[in-house]
């Protein structure tokens, strides 16, 4: 092959194409959808993660953050922190905001800040003014609190034993994202103002955070390690500016990876449409191919001519898809910016665009090579005589090319993934589904050829259409099967997430969580609730917070990476003690201690977290509580019902271990909803330190998050469904020539248009019925995997909606098939016979 040969091939390809993309529209649509989806998902994920990294200092509030639960730093600790850099201190806790007349209350996240706050970023009010800590008797609140309590600037509001004047409405709290989930609106006052409330008592649930601004040359990780070594028992949770919001980053990356794989699956599905489109296009060009061969063009020249044409169109579609995908985040940020965890700045991200382009190009190669190989091997005489069997031949070089492209896709998908095993499993499952549907198509053809011939002519013709020479049954099975599987999968995921939202608050869930009840006033609290609502059920539980510092002989600080699924090691966790097995728990291994146990410290561990930590009965587990390490031995493992909305704890100790540690108690109250408001107005006044959380408010926040996840999955799956429909259209287009021939012959024999359409309707209906059963199984399996393995929710689809969606999907695909048959019915016999 010479440069001259390539030049001739390109000249002929360009002149033959001349902007006429009629036969390659399907290729353009399929590649455009797939590449645009991948590019949009990759660009948006990169935009959010890069924004998190770029704003790490402002999000975290410093170069280093040291967080500690239920206490403030000691004098020695403060001195060491001040030596490391500029220090800013904040305290965060839940508290009840009250109107001065006690007419209304609201759970609030109360935050005290010092004069150095914020070290990075800008703390602004709604009017754009930049501020720092408010005066001692003043407070800034969010618009949500102003709205809920009908407040205005200058109004008074009380927390605990102190009153404050609202002097501003918060516009931007720079470290909001790193603070995590909030159970109520935010109110910010000074540290002195917060201490005036007397809400900070021994055992109160609050969190102190110390942010450091370091010199430009300092290494935050090294300083963090040094502080940990200097105070090994401090039970600090240390973060650096490189990972200011780790949970948000992990969620975005995991969701982005999942949606990327869904997009890749959509592109693979679209690839089948590419193959069908190319095959249909080349069949339409068979006259030109025959002419070129008669004029002396060899097989290699034919291959190059049409390869140039198809790759030129494919590259154009990929380029357009990249443009759409690159601009899509701009529209998403503008439309759904408030839903995103952080609103990123729009920018172009070359890496996801390059990866998307490579995926699109490789998919085009994989599915275009087989029909190109067939086109170059068919003899000119065979084309003129209309020999269909020659189109089945694929040479060895093409198979090698396809194999290399497949290997490149797998390498790219696995090599660029944060979790290679997960990506490989996903791709393997997608490939298995495609192979299963292809095998099913071959099986249907074989069964149709062996089945008894019905007496009804139309039914007999429909059955024959499934296996006759040139039949597109295999492609139709793959197209219909993919479309129906996607319908079933999406319905299963959506209904399961919907039911997850509905079941977030079980029927027997409590009305309130009440936090920070002084332990010495627990009996008084019970009595006051009983006076207000005699039918109320009150469950009081001791509550503390501590950090696991050692388990099974391993120091947590010495681990390079945390064990998979061991979320209990991330920061401080709730602890409690109980003489009896807590409500909602069941001992599954080991045994519970005696009610009057007074021996060496023991602990009962949640079964799932025990497995994640690799613990066994008798293993050691050490908890740091208020700066003191308490070593214990694992006495039992419990199965915890986390869905009952009660007080559930990973770690439970005997009373003899923790009863003398300063702490408060918490309570759940289950009562008639009609009396909730009265209780909410009475208790905060008589118990100023408490925080009352309405369970419905928690459920609403969880529901919003799940709704957002469902919308993201639905959007990605919708692209896959459109790709499946495109594949179906391509399969119909690829078989159009053979169907036109059949239609003309049947018309000459006296068949009416309605009879011909009925034959095709029966054919599609038979396929749709068989494939609906297969799609139901595949769709439910895929949905179960997404819900239980990726998002770790309960599998609870609505079977009625799943079946209804599948039925509608079958009708839609059947309708698309029949609409694609209209051009076949419109073919005029005389003209069609001249062209065949």
PDB file of N, CA and C in Angstrom, residues 70-152:
ATOM      1  N   UNK A  70     -17.045  16.215  72.365  1.00  0.00           N
ATOM      2  CA  UNK A  70     -17.462  16.312  73.766  1.00  0.00           C
ATOM      3  C   UNK A  70     -16.419  16.936  74.693  1.00  0.00           C
ATOM      4  N   UNK A  71     -15.468  17.626  74.137  1.00  0.00           N
ATOM      5  CA  UNK A  71     -14.517  18.342  74.992  1.00  0.00           C
ATOM      6  C   UNK A  71     -13.807  19.402  74.168  1.00  0.00           C
ATOM      7  N   UNK A  72     -13.166  20.323  74.882  1.00  0.00           N
ATOM      8  CA  UNK A  72     -12.308  21.304  74.233  1.00  0.00           C
ATOM      9  C   UNK A  72     -10.849  20.913  74.463  1.00  0.00           C
ATOM     10  N   UNK A  73      -9.978  21.478  73.676  1.00  0.00           N
ATOM     11  CA  UNK A  73      -8.557  21.154  73.787  1.00  0.00           C
ATOM     12  C   UNK A  73      -8.007  21.604  75.137  1.00  0.00           C
ATOM     13  N   UNK A  74      -7.056  20.831  75.637  1.00  0.00           N
ATOM     14  CA  UNK A  74      -6.391  21.188  76.892  1.00  0.00           C
ATOM     15  C   UNK A  74      -5.390  22.314  76.648  1.00  0.00           C
ATOM     16  N   UNK A  75      -4.853  22.836  77.740  1.00  0.00           N
ATOM     17  CA  UNK A  75      -3.865  23.903  77.617  1.00  0.00           C
ATOM     18  C   UNK A  75      -2.645  23.471  76.837  1.00  0.00           C
ATOM     19  N   UNK A  76      -2.150  22.270  77.111  1.00  0.00           N
ATOM     20  CA  UNK A  76      -0.974  21.767  76.390  1.00  0.00           C
ATOM     21  C   UNK A  76      -1.276  21.587  74.910  1.00  0.00           C
ATOM     22  N   UNK A  77      -2.465  21.083  74.622  1.00  0.00           N
ATOM     23  CA  UNK A  77      -2.836  20.868  73.224  1.00  0.00           C
ATOM     24  C   UNK A  77      -2.952  22.208  72.491  1.00  0.00           C
ATOM     25  N   UNK A  78      -3.560  23.205  73.124  1.00  0.00           N
ATOM     26  CA  UNK A  78      -3.686  24.522  72.505  1.00  0.00           C
ATOM     27  C   UNK A  78      -2.321  25.141  72.248  1.00  0.00           C
ATOM     28  N   UNK A  79      -1.420  24.970  73.203  1.00  0.00           N
ATOM     29  CA  UNK A  79      -0.072  25.528  73.037  1.00  0.00           C
ATOM     30  C   UNK A  79       0.633  24.902  71.844  1.00  0.00           C
ATOM     31  N   UNK A  80       0.503  23.582  71.695  1.00  0.00           N
ATOM     32  CA  UNK A  80       1.138  22.894  70.564  1.00  0.00           C
ATOM     33  C   UNK A  80       0.527  23.334  69.241  1.00  0.00           C
ATOM     34  N   UNK A  81      -0.784  23.543  69.221  1.00  0.00           N
ATOM     35  CA  UNK A  81      -1.446  23.974  67.991  1.00  0.00           C
ATOM     36  C   UNK A  81      -1.004  25.381  67.604  1.00  0.00           C
ATOM     37  N   UNK A  82      -0.894  26.270  68.592  1.00  0.00           N
ATOM     38  CA  UNK A  82      -0.500  27.650  68.292  1.00  0.00           C
ATOM     39  C   UNK A  82       0.934  27.738  67.788  1.00  0.00           C
ATOM     40  N   UNK A  83       1.760  26.800  68.218  1.00  0.00           N
ATOM     41  CA  UNK A  83       3.136  26.774  67.724  1.00  0.00           C
ATOM     42  C   UNK A  83       3.220  26.368  66.260  1.00  0.00           C
ATOM     43  N   UNK A  84       2.214  25.636  65.783  1.00  0.00           N
ATOM     44  CA  UNK A  84       2.243  25.110  64.413  1.00  0.00           C
ATOM     45  C   UNK A  84       1.786  26.132  63.386  1.00  0.00           C
ATOM     46  N   UNK A  85       0.946  27.090  63.782  1.00  0.00           N
ATOM     47  CA  UNK A  85       0.441  28.054  62.821  1.00  0.00           C
ATOM     48  C   UNK A  85      -0.609  28.942  63.453  1.00  0.00           C
ATOM     49  N   UNK A  86      -1.293  29.736  62.608  1.00  0.00           N
ATOM     50  CA  UNK A  86      -2.379  30.603  63.081  1.00  0.00           C
ATOM     51  C   UNK A  86      -3.588  29.742  63.410  1.00  0.00           C
ATOM     52  N   UNK A  87      -4.164  29.930  64.597  1.00  0.00           N
ATOM     53  CA  UNK A  87      -5.211  29.035  65.106  1.00  0.00           C
ATOM     54  C   UNK A  87      -6.578  29.728  65.101  1.00  0.00           C
ATOM     55  N   UNK A  88      -7.590  28.958  64.698  1.00  0.00           N
ATOM     56  CA  UNK A  88      -8.981  29.403  64.818  1.00  0.00           C
ATOM     57  C   UNK A  88      -9.781  28.272  65.445  1.00  0.00           C
ATOM     58  N   UNK A  89     -10.646  28.613  66.406  1.00  0.00           N
ATOM     59  CA  UNK A  89     -11.423  27.597  67.128  1.00  0.00           C
ATOM     60  C   UNK A  89     -12.909  27.805  66.869  1.00  0.00           C
ATOM     61  N   UNK A  90     -13.628  26.714  66.644  1.00  0.00           N
ATOM     62  CA  UNK A  90     -15.087  26.753  66.536  1.00  0.00           C
ATOM     63  C   UNK A  90     -15.673  25.614  67.355  1.00  0.00           C
ATOM     64  N   UNK A  91     -16.904  25.797  67.802  1.00  0.00           N
ATOM     65  CA  UNK A  91     -17.641  24.750  68.513  1.00  0.00           C
ATOM     66  C   UNK A  91     -18.998  24.616  67.832  1.00  0.00           C
ATOM     67  N   UNK A  92     -19.388  23.395  67.609  1.00  0.00           N
ATOM     68  CA  UNK A  92     -20.624  23.121  66.875  1.00  0.00           C
ATOM     69  C   UNK A  92     -21.472  22.150  67.680  1.00  0.00           C
ATOM     70  N   UNK A  93     -22.784  22.429  67.783  1.00  0.00           N
ATOM     71  CA  UNK A  93     -23.676  21.550  68.534  1.00  0.00           C
ATOM     72  C   UNK A  93     -25.120  21.769  68.072  1.00  0.00           C
ATOM     73  N   UNK A  94     -25.996  20.830  68.423  1.00  0.00           N
ATOM     74  CA  UNK A  94     -27.415  20.987  68.172  1.00  0.00           C
ATOM     75  C   UNK A  94     -28.040  21.695  69.369  1.00  0.00           C
ATOM     76  N   UNK A  95     -28.940  22.639  69.115  1.00  0.00           N
ATOM     77  CA  UNK A  95     -29.596  23.370  70.195  1.00  0.00           C
ATOM     78  C   UNK A  95     -30.980  23.800  69.726  1.00  0.00           C
ATOM     79  N   UNK A  96     -31.825  24.137  70.708  1.00  0.00           N
ATOM     80  CA  UNK A  96     -33.179  24.593  70.399  1.00  0.00           C
ATOM     81  C   UNK A  96     -33.237  26.110  70.470  1.00  0.00           C
ATOM     82  N   UNK A  97     -33.648  26.708  69.352  1.00  0.00           N
ATOM     83  CA  UNK A  97     -33.868  28.152  69.322  1.00  0.00           C
ATOM     84  C   UNK A  97     -35.289  28.431  69.800  1.00  0.00           C
ATOM     85  N   UNK A  98     -35.437  29.429  70.690  1.00  0.00           N
ATOM     86  CA  UNK A  98     -36.753  29.768  71.238  1.00  0.00           C
ATOM     87  C   UNK A  98     -37.035  31.247  71.023  1.00  0.00           C
ATOM     88  N   UNK A  99     -38.288  31.546  70.725  1.00  0.00           N
ATOM     89  CA  UNK A  99     -38.711  32.940  70.730  1.00  0.00           C
ATOM     90  C   UNK A  99     -38.799  33.413  72.176  1.00  0.00           C
ATOM     91  N   UNK A 100     -38.592  34.705  72.438  1.00  0.00           N
ATOM     92  CA  UNK A 100     -38.591  35.186  73.826  1.00  0.00           C
ATOM     93  C   UNK A 100     -39.860  34.840  74.599  1.00  0.00           C
ATOM     94  N   UNK A 101     -41.011  34.829  73.933  1.00  0.00           N
ATOM     95  CA  UNK A 101     -42.254  34.514  74.634  1.00  0.00           C
ATOM     96  C   UNK A 101     -42.532  33.017  74.708  1.00  0.00           C
ATOM     97  N   UNK A 102     -41.592  32.210  74.164  1.00  0.00           N
ATOM     98  CA  UNK A 102     -41.751  30.762  74.214  1.00  0.00           C
ATOM     99  C   UNK A 102     -42.833  30.220  73.304  1.00  0.00           C
ATOM    100  N   UNK A 103     -43.329  31.044  72.366  1.00  0.00           N
ATOM    101  CA  UNK A 103     -44.447  30.616  71.515  1.00  0.00           C
ATOM    102  C   UNK A 103     -44.022  29.636  70.427  1.00  0.00           C
ATOM    103  N   UNK A 104     -42.736  29.590  70.091  1.00  0.00           N
ATOM    104  CA  UNK A 104     -42.289  28.691  69.025  1.00  0.00           C
ATOM    105  C   UNK A 104     -40.830  28.318  69.254  1.00  0.00           C
ATOM    106  N   UNK A 105     -40.466  27.143  68.771  1.00  0.00           N
ATOM    107  CA  UNK A 105     -39.087  26.662  68.899  1.00  0.00           C
ATOM    108  C   UNK A 105     -38.652  26.030  67.584  1.00  0.00           C
ATOM    109  N   UNK A 106     -37.348  25.878  67.428  1.00  0.00           N
ATOM    110  CA  UNK A 106     -36.802  25.270  66.212  1.00  0.00           C
ATOM    111  C   UNK A 106     -35.441  24.669  66.517  1.00  0.00           C
ATOM    112  N   UNK A 107     -35.231  23.423  66.091  1.00  0.00           N
ATOM    113  CA  UNK A 107     -33.922  22.800  66.220  1.00  0.00           C
ATOM    114  C   UNK A 107     -32.942  23.512  65.290  1.00  0.00           C
ATOM    115  N   UNK A 108     -31.767  23.869  65.821  1.00  0.00           N
ATOM    116  CA  UNK A 108     -30.791  24.663  65.089  1.00  0.00           C
ATOM    117  C   UNK A 108     -29.406  24.058  65.290  1.00  0.00           C
ATOM    118  N   UNK A 109     -28.564  24.201  64.277  1.00  0.00           N
ATOM    119  CA  UNK A 109     -27.159  23.882  64.444  1.00  0.00           C
ATOM    120  C   UNK A 109     -26.465  25.160  64.897  1.00  0.00           C
ATOM    121  N   UNK A 110     -26.135  25.212  66.180  1.00  0.00           N
ATOM    122  CA  UNK A 110     -25.539  26.403  66.766  1.00  0.00           C
ATOM    123  C   UNK A 110     -24.017  26.299  66.688  1.00  0.00           C
ATOM    124  N   UNK A 111     -23.401  27.338  66.182  1.00  0.00           N
ATOM    125  CA  UNK A 111     -21.962  27.319  65.963  1.00  0.00           C
ATOM    126  C   UNK A 111     -21.336  28.572  66.567  1.00  0.00           C
ATOM    127  N   UNK A 112     -20.317  28.358  67.412  1.00  0.00           N
ATOM    128  CA  UNK A 112     -19.572  29.468  67.974  1.00  0.00           C
ATOM    129  C   UNK A 112     -18.228  29.605  67.285  1.00  0.00           C
ATOM    130  N   UNK A 113     -17.863  30.825  66.890  1.00  0.00           N
ATOM    131  CA  UNK A 113     -16.606  31.046  66.186  1.00  0.00           C
ATOM    132  C   UNK A 113     -15.811  32.134  66.900  1.00  0.00           C
ATOM    133  N   UNK A 114     -14.480  32.106  66.711  1.00  0.00           N
ATOM    134  CA  UNK A 114     -13.633  33.127  67.332  1.00  0.00           C
ATOM    135  C   UNK A 114     -13.347  34.252  66.346  1.00  0.00           C
ATOM    136  N   UNK A 115     -12.552  35.229  66.785  1.00  0.00           N
ATOM    137  CA  UNK A 115     -12.280  36.406  65.957  1.00  0.00           C
ATOM    138  C   UNK A 115     -11.418  36.088  64.740  1.00  0.00           C
ATOM    139  N   UNK A 116     -10.677  34.962  64.772  1.00  0.00           N
ATOM    140  CA  UNK A 116      -9.823  34.601  63.633  1.00  0.00           C
ATOM    141  C   UNK A 116     -10.611  33.921  62.516  1.00  0.00           C
ATOM    142  N   UNK A 117     -11.851  33.537  62.781  1.00  0.00           N
ATOM    143  CA  UNK A 117     -12.669  32.826  61.785  1.00  0.00           C
ATOM    144  C   UNK A 117     -13.141  33.798  60.708  1.00  0.00           C
ATOM    145  N   UNK A 118     -13.106  33.432  59.405  1.00  0.00           N
ATOM    146  CA  UNK A 118     -12.500  32.214  58.868  1.00  0.00           C
ATOM    147  C   UNK A 118     -11.048  32.478  58.468  1.00  0.00           C
ATOM    148  N   UNK A 119     -10.227  31.445  58.575  1.00  0.00           N
ATOM    149  CA  UNK A 119      -8.829  31.573  58.159  1.00  0.00           C
ATOM    150  C   UNK A 119      -8.718  31.686  56.638  1.00  0.00           C
ATOM    151  N   UNK A 120      -9.615  31.001  55.925  1.00  0.00           N
ATOM    152  CA  UNK A 120      -9.649  31.047  54.461  1.00  0.00           C
ATOM    153  C   UNK A 120     -11.088  31.274  54.007  1.00  0.00           C
ATOM    154  N   UNK A 121     -11.234  31.829  52.842  1.00  0.00           N
ATOM    155  CA  UNK A 121     -12.566  32.088  52.328  1.00  0.00           C
ATOM    156  C   UNK A 121     -13.169  33.347  52.937  1.00  0.00           C
ATOM    157  N   UNK A 122     -14.411  33.620  52.557  1.00  0.00           N
ATOM    158  CA  UNK A 122     -15.108  34.810  53.037  1.00  0.00           C
ATOM    159  C   UNK A 122     -16.409  34.402  53.706  1.00  0.00           C
ATOM    160  N   UNK A 123     -16.605  34.881  54.916  1.00  0.00           N
ATOM    161  CA  UNK A 123     -17.857  34.694  55.647  1.00  0.00           C
ATOM    162  C   UNK A 123     -18.706  35.923  55.342  1.00  0.00           C
ATOM    163  N   UNK A 124     -19.785  35.733  54.586  1.00  0.00           N
ATOM    164  CA  UNK A 124     -20.559  36.887  54.115  1.00  0.00           C
ATOM    165  C   UNK A 124     -22.010  36.792  54.575  1.00  0.00           C
ATOM    166  N   UNK A 125     -22.645  37.942  54.636  1.00  0.00           N
ATOM    167  CA  UNK A 125     -24.071  38.024  54.907  1.00  0.00           C
ATOM    168  C   UNK A 125     -24.835  38.056  53.589  1.00  0.00           C
ATOM    169  N   UNK A 126     -26.143  37.968  53.696  1.00  0.00           N
ATOM    170  CA  UNK A 126     -26.981  37.911  52.505  1.00  0.00           C
ATOM    171  C   UNK A 126     -26.848  39.177  51.660  1.00  0.00           C
ATOM    172  N   UNK A 127     -26.521  40.305  52.294  1.00  0.00           N
ATOM    173  CA  UNK A 127     -26.368  41.557  51.548  1.00  0.00           C
ATOM    174  C   UNK A 127     -24.991  41.716  50.926  1.00  0.00           C
ATOM    175  N   UNK A 128     -24.133  40.675  51.048  1.00  0.00           N
ATOM    176  CA  UNK A 128     -22.806  40.698  50.449  1.00  0.00           C
ATOM    177  C   UNK A 128     -21.709  41.206  51.365  1.00  0.00           C
ATOM    178  N   UNK A 129     -22.044  41.666  52.551  1.00  0.00           N
ATOM    179  CA  UNK A 129     -21.044  42.205  53.472  1.00  0.00           C
ATOM    180  C   UNK A 129     -20.193  41.087  54.059  1.00  0.00           C
ATOM    181  N   UNK A 130     -18.875  41.282  54.078  1.00  0.00           N
ATOM    182  CA  UNK A 130     -17.963  40.313  54.679  1.00  0.00           C
ATOM    183  C   UNK A 130     -17.857  40.587  56.177  1.00  0.00           C
ATOM    184  N   UNK A 131     -18.032  39.536  56.980  1.00  0.00           N
ATOM    185  CA  UNK A 131     -18.025  39.697  58.435  1.00  0.00           C
ATOM    186  C   UNK A 131     -17.128  38.634  59.062  1.00  0.00           C
ATOM    187  N   UNK A 132     -16.910  38.772  60.356  1.00  0.00           N
ATOM    188  CA  UNK A 132     -16.217  37.743  61.146  1.00  0.00           C
ATOM    189  C   UNK A 132     -17.150  37.354  62.282  1.00  0.00           C
ATOM    190  N   UNK A 133     -16.611  37.027  63.441  1.00  0.00           N
ATOM    191  CA  UNK A 133     -17.462  36.615  64.557  1.00  0.00           C
ATOM    192  C   UNK A 133     -18.368  37.765  64.988  1.00  0.00           C
ATOM    193  N   UNK A 134     -19.665  37.504  65.243  1.00  0.00           N
ATOM    194  CA  UNK A 134     -20.547  38.563  65.738  1.00  0.00           C
ATOM    195  C   UNK A 134     -20.202  38.946  67.177  1.00  0.00           C
ATOM    196  N   UNK A 135     -20.772  40.033  67.629  1.00  0.00           N
ATOM    197  CA  UNK A 135     -20.570  40.454  69.015  1.00  0.00           C
ATOM    198  C   UNK A 135     -21.170  39.418  69.965  1.00  0.00           C
ATOM    199  N   UNK A 136     -20.802  39.512  71.241  1.00  0.00           N
ATOM    200  CA  UNK A 136     -21.125  38.472  72.219  1.00  0.00           C
ATOM    201  C   UNK A 136     -22.626  38.206  72.314  1.00  0.00           C
ATOM    202  N   UNK A 137     -23.449  39.234  72.249  1.00  0.00           N
ATOM    203  CA  UNK A 137     -24.892  39.058  72.394  1.00  0.00           C
ATOM    204  C   UNK A 137     -25.624  39.174  71.055  1.00  0.00           C
ATOM    205  N   UNK A 138     -24.878  38.994  69.971  1.00  0.00           N
ATOM    206  CA  UNK A 138     -25.485  39.031  68.648  1.00  0.00           C
ATOM    207  C   UNK A 138     -25.333  37.676  67.970  1.00  0.00           C
ATOM    208  N   UNK A 139     -26.104  37.485  66.916  1.00  0.00           N
ATOM    209  CA  UNK A 139     -26.090  36.182  66.231  1.00  0.00           C
ATOM    210  C   UNK A 139     -26.471  36.386  64.776  1.00  0.00           C
ATOM    211  N   UNK A 140     -25.851  35.581  63.896  1.00  0.00           N
ATOM    212  CA  UNK A 140     -26.229  35.522  62.483  1.00  0.00           C
ATOM    213  C   UNK A 140     -26.990  34.218  62.250  1.00  0.00           C
ATOM    214  N   UNK A 141     -28.050  34.277  61.445  1.00  0.00           N
ATOM    215  CA  UNK A 141     -28.857  33.083  61.192  1.00  0.00           C
ATOM    216  C   UNK A 141     -29.079  32.929  59.692  1.00  0.00           C
ATOM    217  N   UNK A 142     -29.450  31.731  59.280  1.00  0.00           N
ATOM    218  CA  UNK A 142     -29.726  31.463  57.868  1.00  0.00           C
ATOM    219  C   UNK A 142     -31.140  31.916  57.503  1.00  0.00           C
ATOM    220  N   UNK A 143     -31.404  32.127  56.211  1.00  0.00           N
ATOM    221  CA  UNK A 143     -32.759  32.506  55.796  1.00  0.00           C
ATOM    222  C   UNK A 143     -33.813  31.486  56.223  1.00  0.00           C
ATOM    223  N   UNK A 144     -33.428  30.196  56.272  1.00  0.00           N
ATOM    224  CA  UNK A 144     -34.396  29.169  56.652  1.00  0.00           C
ATOM    225  C   UNK A 144     -34.923  29.389  58.061  1.00  0.00           C
ATOM    226  N   UNK A 145     -34.039  29.771  58.993  1.00  0.00           N
ATOM    227  CA  UNK A 145     -34.480  30.015  60.370  1.00  0.00           C
ATOM    228  C   UNK A 145     -35.352  31.267  60.438  1.00  0.00           C
ATOM    229  N   UNK A 146     -34.977  32.285  59.678  1.00  0.00           N
ATOM    230  CA  UNK A 146     -35.792  33.507  59.636  1.00  0.00           C
ATOM    231  C   UNK A 146     -37.212  33.189  59.168  1.00  0.00           C
ATOM    232  N   UNK A 147     -37.312  32.317  58.176  1.00  0.00           N
ATOM    233  CA  UNK A 147     -38.616  31.980  57.607  1.00  0.00           C
ATOM    234  C   UNK A 147     -39.425  31.105  58.564  1.00  0.00           C
ATOM    235  N   UNK A 148     -38.776  30.113  59.173  1.00  0.00           N
ATOM    236  CA  UNK A 148     -39.515  29.163  60.012  1.00  0.00           C
ATOM    237  C   UNK A 148     -40.063  29.802  61.283  1.00  0.00           C
ATOM    238  N   UNK A 149     -39.326  30.773  61.839  1.00  0.00           N
ATOM    239  CA  UNK A 149     -39.782  31.414  63.072  1.00  0.00           C
ATOM    240  C   UNK A 149     -40.315  32.824  62.825  1.00  0.00           C
ATOM    241  N   UNK A 150     -40.479  33.190  61.528  1.00  0.00           N
ATOM    242  CA  UNK A 150     -41.023  34.510  61.157  1.00  0.00           C
ATOM    243  C   UNK A 150     -40.235  35.637  61.826  1.00  0.00           C
ATOM    244  N   UNK A 151     -38.920  35.603  61.655  1.00  0.00           N
ATOM    245  CA  UNK A 151     -38.033  36.572  62.301  1.00  0.00           C
ATOM    246  C   UNK A 151     -37.637  37.680  61.341  1.00  0.00           C
ATOM    247  N   UNK A 152     -37.164  38.771  61.914  1.00  0.00           N
ATOM    248  CA  UNK A 152     -36.584  39.871  61.154  1.00  0.00           C
ATOM    249  C   UNK A 152     -35.293  40.302  61.833  1.00  0.00           C
TER     250      UNK A 152
END
